Short mmCIF file of C-alpha atoms in Angstrom, two decimals:
data_model
loop_
_atom_site.label_atom_id
_atom_site.label_comp_id
_atom_site.label_asym_id
_atom_site.label_seq_id
_atom_site.Cartn_x
_atom_site.Cartn_y
_atom_site.Cartn_z
CA MET A 1 0.00 0.00 0.00
CA ALA A 2 2.93 2.33 0.73
CA GLU A 3 4.41 1.53 -2.67
CA LEU A 4 1.09 2.32 -4.39
CA ALA A 5 0.81 5.55 -2.41
CA ALA A 6 4.29 6.54 -3.63
CA LEU A 7 3.15 6.05 -7.25
CA GLU A 8 0.29 8.53 -6.79
CA ASP A 9 0.37 11.31 -9.42
CA PRO A 10 -2.01 14.28 -8.94
CA ARG A 11 -2.31 14.83 -12.70
CA ALA A 12 -3.17 11.18 -13.30
CA ARG A 13 -5.79 11.38 -10.53
CA GLU A 14 -7.32 14.47 -12.12
CA VAL A 15 -7.71 12.67 -15.47
CA ASN A 16 -8.98 9.44 -13.86
CA GLU A 17 -11.54 11.25 -11.70
CA ARG A 18 -13.12 12.71 -14.83
CA HIS A 19 -13.96 9.10 -15.74
CA GLY A 20 -15.17 8.22 -12.25
CA ASP A 21 -11.96 6.45 -11.14
CA ASP A 22 -10.64 7.63 -7.77
CA HIS A 23 -6.94 6.81 -8.10
CA GLY A 24 -3.82 8.54 -9.39
CA VAL A 25 -1.53 5.63 -10.27
CA ASN A 26 -0.22 5.38 -13.81
CA LEU A 27 -1.49 2.04 -15.14
CA GLY A 28 1.83 1.25 -16.83
CA LYS A 29 3.59 1.57 -13.47
CA LEU A 30 0.85 -0.50 -11.83
CA ARG A 31 1.36 -3.26 -14.40
CA ALA A 32 5.12 -3.18 -13.70
CA VAL A 33 4.43 -3.80 -9.99
CA ALA A 34 2.10 -6.69 -10.95
CA LYS A 35 4.74 -8.19 -13.22
CA ARG A 36 7.24 -8.20 -10.35
CA LEU A 37 4.77 -9.72 -7.88
CA LYS A 38 3.53 -12.38 -10.34
CA THR A 39 0.43 -14.43 -9.40
CA GLN A 40 -0.37 -14.29 -5.67
CA GLN A 41 -3.98 -15.16 -4.93
CA GLU A 42 -3.85 -14.59 -1.16
CA LEU A 43 -2.22 -11.18 -1.55
CA ALA A 44 -4.77 -10.31 -4.25
CA CYS A 45 -7.63 -11.06 -1.87
CA ARG A 46 -6.08 -8.93 0.86
CA LEU A 47 -5.53 -6.04 -1.56
CA TRP A 48 -9.14 -6.28 -2.70
CA GLU A 49 -10.37 -6.12 0.90
CA THR A 50 -8.70 -2.70 1.39
CA GLY A 51 -11.35 -1.14 -0.84
CA ASP A 52 -8.66 1.11 -2.35
CA THR A 53 -9.06 1.49 -6.12
CA ALA A 54 -5.36 1.24 -7.03
CA ALA A 55 -4.97 -1.77 -4.71
CA ARG A 56 -7.99 -3.45 -6.29
CA LEU A 57 -6.63 -2.90 -9.80
CA LEU A 58 -3.35 -4.48 -8.72
CA ALA A 59 -5.28 -7.36 -7.11
CA LEU A 60 -7.02 -8.08 -10.42
CA LEU A 61 -3.65 -8.26 -12.18
CA ILE A 62 -2.05 -10.72 -9.75
CA CYS A 63 -5.02 -12.94 -8.84
CA ARG A 64 -5.79 -16.41 -10.16
CA PRO A 65 -9.08 -15.92 -12.09
CA LYS A 66 -10.17 -19.56 -11.89
CA ALA A 67 -9.75 -19.64 -8.10
CA PHE A 68 -12.84 -17.54 -7.32
CA GLU A 69 -16.18 -19.08 -6.42
CA ARG A 70 -19.34 -17.80 -8.04
CA ALA A 71 -20.54 -16.10 -4.85
CA GLU A 72 -17.20 -14.33 -4.43
CA LEU A 73 -17.34 -12.87 -7.94
CA ASP A 74 -20.96 -11.84 -7.46
CA ALA A 75 -20.04 -9.96 -4.28
CA MET A 76 -17.01 -8.40 -5.97
CA VAL A 77 -18.93 -7.08 -8.97
CA ARG A 78 -21.50 -5.47 -6.64
CA ASP A 79 -18.69 -3.88 -4.65
CA ALA A 80 -16.68 -2.70 -7.69
CA ARG A 81 -18.22 0.72 -8.13
CA THR A 82 -15.49 2.53 -10.08
CA PRO A 83 -15.54 1.93 -13.86
CA LYS A 84 -11.94 0.73 -14.23
CA VAL A 85 -12.18 -1.80 -11.39
CA HIS A 86 -15.50 -3.04 -12.78
CA ASP A 87 -14.09 -3.38 -16.32
CA TRP A 88 -10.92 -5.17 -15.22
CA LEU A 89 -12.87 -7.50 -12.94
CA VAL A 90 -15.15 -8.54 -15.81
CA ASN A 91 -12.48 -8.70 -18.51
CA TYR A 92 -9.47 -10.08 -16.64
CA VAL A 93 -11.16 -12.34 -14.10
CA VAL A 94 -14.81 -13.26 -14.76
CA LYS A 95 -14.23 -14.02 -18.46
CA LYS A 96 -11.63 -16.63 -17.43
CA ASN A 97 -13.67 -18.13 -14.60
CA PRO A 98 -15.59 -21.44 -14.87
CA HIS A 99 -18.76 -19.72 -13.54
CA PHE A 100 -18.81 -17.36 -16.55
CA GLU A 101 -22.10 -18.61 -18.02
CA GLU A 102 -24.04 -18.78 -14.74
CA LEU A 103 -22.94 -15.26 -13.87
CA ARG A 104 -23.72 -13.98 -17.38
CA LEU A 105 -27.32 -15.17 -17.11
CA ALA A 106 -27.82 -14.01 -13.52
CA TRP A 107 -26.24 -10.59 -13.99
CA SER A 108 -28.00 -9.82 -17.29
CA ALA A 109 -31.34 -9.98 -15.43
CA ASP A 110 -30.13 -8.07 -12.34
CA PRO A 111 -32.07 -4.93 -11.33
CA ASP A 112 -28.79 -3.09 -10.58
CA PRO A 113 -27.80 -1.50 -13.92
CA VAL A 114 -24.06 -1.71 -13.17
CA VAL A 115 -24.35 -5.44 -12.42
CA ALA A 116 -26.54 -5.88 -15.51
CA SER A 117 -23.87 -4.14 -17.60
CA ALA A 118 -21.42 -6.87 -16.52
CA GLY A 119 -23.89 -9.49 -17.76
CA TRP A 120 -24.14 -7.74 -21.11
CA ALA A 121 -20.34 -7.50 -21.35
CA LEU A 122 -20.16 -11.28 -20.89
CA THR A 123 -22.88 -11.74 -23.52
CA THR A 124 -20.85 -9.62 -25.96
CA GLU A 125 -17.87 -11.88 -25.28
CA ARG A 126 -19.98 -14.90 -26.19
CA VAL A 127 -21.31 -13.24 -29.34
CA ALA A 128 -17.71 -12.71 -30.44
CA LYS A 129 -16.15 -16.00 -29.36
CA LYS A 130 -18.78 -18.64 -28.62
CA PRO A 131 -22.11 -17.66 -30.22
CA GLU A 132 -23.52 -21.21 -30.34
CA GLY A 133 -26.81 -21.37 -28.44
CA LEU A 134 -27.34 -17.60 -28.17
CA ASP A 135 -30.68 -16.20 -29.30
CA PHE A 136 -29.55 -13.20 -31.35
CA ALA A 137 -33.12 -12.22 -32.29
CA GLY A 138 -34.12 -12.30 -28.62
CA LEU A 139 -31.11 -10.21 -27.59
CA LEU A 140 -31.95 -7.64 -30.27
CA ASP A 141 -35.56 -7.54 -28.97
CA VAL A 142 -34.31 -6.62 -25.48
CA ILE A 143 -31.81 -4.06 -26.82
CA GLU A 144 -34.47 -2.47 -29.02
CA ALA A 145 -36.89 -2.18 -26.09
CA GLU A 146 -34.50 -1.13 -23.31
CA MET A 147 -31.25 0.45 -24.58
CA LYS A 148 -32.55 3.97 -25.32
CA ASP A 149 -33.55 4.66 -21.70
CA ALA A 150 -30.94 2.52 -19.93
CA PRO A 151 -28.49 4.16 -17.47
CA GLU A 152 -25.13 5.07 -19.04
CA ARG A 153 -23.03 2.03 -18.08
CA LEU A 154 -25.77 -0.42 -19.04
CA GLN A 155 -26.55 1.49 -22.24
CA TRP A 156 -22.89 1.37 -23.27
CA ALA A 157 -22.72 -2.41 -22.65
CA MET A 158 -25.95 -3.04 -24.59
CA ASN A 159 -24.70 -0.90 -27.45
CA HIS A 160 -21.47 -2.92 -27.61
CA CYS A 161 -23.51 -6.11 -27.78
CA LEU A 162 -25.69 -4.62 -30.54
CA ALA A 163 -22.60 -3.75 -32.56
CA GLN A 164 -21.02 -7.15 -31.97
CA ILE A 165 -24.14 -8.97 -33.19
CA GLY A 166 -24.15 -6.80 -36.31
CA ILE A 167 -20.46 -7.47 -36.91
CA GLU A 168 -20.61 -11.23 -36.35
CA SER A 169 -23.98 -12.17 -37.84
CA ALA A 170 -24.69 -11.40 -41.50
CA GLU A 171 -28.23 -12.68 -40.91
CA HIS A 172 -28.99 -10.10 -38.21
CA ARG A 173 -26.77 -7.26 -39.51
CA ALA A 174 -29.47 -5.19 -41.23
CA ARG A 175 -31.72 -5.35 -38.16
CA ALA A 176 -28.83 -4.41 -35.83
CA ILE A 177 -27.97 -1.39 -37.99
CA GLY A 178 -31.65 -0.44 -38.17
CA ILE A 179 -32.00 -0.53 -34.37
CA GLY A 180 -28.91 1.65 -34.02
CA GLU A 181 -30.22 4.16 -36.55
CA ARG A 182 -33.64 4.39 -34.88
CA LEU A 183 -32.41 4.68 -31.30
CA GLU A 184 -29.47 6.99 -32.15
CA VAL A 185 -27.59 5.92 -28.99
CA LEU A 186 -24.06 7.43 -29.00
CA LYS A 187 -24.70 8.96 -32.44
CA ASP A 188 -23.02 12.22 -31.41
CA TYR A 189 -20.31 10.68 -29.23
CA PRO A 190 -17.04 12.61 -29.77
CA THR A 191 -14.58 10.33 -31.57
CA SER A 192 -10.85 11.03 -31.93
CA PRO A 193 -9.35 11.07 -35.44
CA GLY A 194 -8.46 7.55 -36.55
CA CYS A 195 -10.85 5.93 -34.05
CA THR A 196 -14.11 4.19 -34.91
CA SER A 197 -17.31 5.77 -33.61
CA PRO A 198 -19.20 3.74 -30.97
CA PHE A 199 -22.44 4.58 -32.85
CA ALA A 200 -23.50 1.04 -33.79
CA PRO A 201 -24.30 1.55 -37.52
CA ILE A 202 -20.88 3.18 -38.15
CA TRP A 203 -19.08 0.66 -35.91
CA ILE A 204 -20.69 -2.36 -37.60
CA THR A 205 -20.12 -1.06 -41.14
CA GLU A 206 -16.48 -0.20 -40.48
CA MET A 207 -15.58 -3.52 -38.80
CA VAL A 208 -17.29 -5.56 -41.55
CA ARG A 209 -15.44 -3.51 -44.18
CA ARG A 210 -12.11 -4.21 -42.48
CA ARG A 211 -12.81 -7.93 -42.32
CA ASN A 212 -13.75 -8.00 -45.99
CA ASP A 213 -10.53 -6.18 -46.86
CA GLU A 214 -8.33 -8.74 -45.05
#
């Protein structure tokens, strides 16, 4: 904890806090600490228990993803209230855990929009990597009905899933683009030069074009 405190940079904190993350540690330096520590599950659990955002990010880098029980991950996702901790928990730990599918189904239906956004992130992962058994038409029904008025984190996760379905499924592409055009979610999102807009119709069209060019 003293080492993490020494890495605190006021400018980094200022930037992070604009995104809702209450820490000032450069992530490159944090990853260097994790690389030195290597995998240490017990230490990871103790770091998580501190509640400190930088400590939790480090914990997620040095933990053993498959070692967590379903109930532990459920409690962790409900307790991970800063965006970066939430994202790393889902992407670095839950996606590699054997309880992935049970948690995906449970979280997608959760009344807490932040928890539900984790379920949608896991669904997007399945759309991209293991789509067998997913009901794309049913997912598009839910997105069409709920995405427009969803809270920001949940809306973002649903939009990613919408785009991923459009990218992966030629059969559902026109409908996915149509939903995006009607709902106009993230249509005016500021996009840096050279980056793809998160507006689903543009995102889908661009990614499909790139694949066709390969």
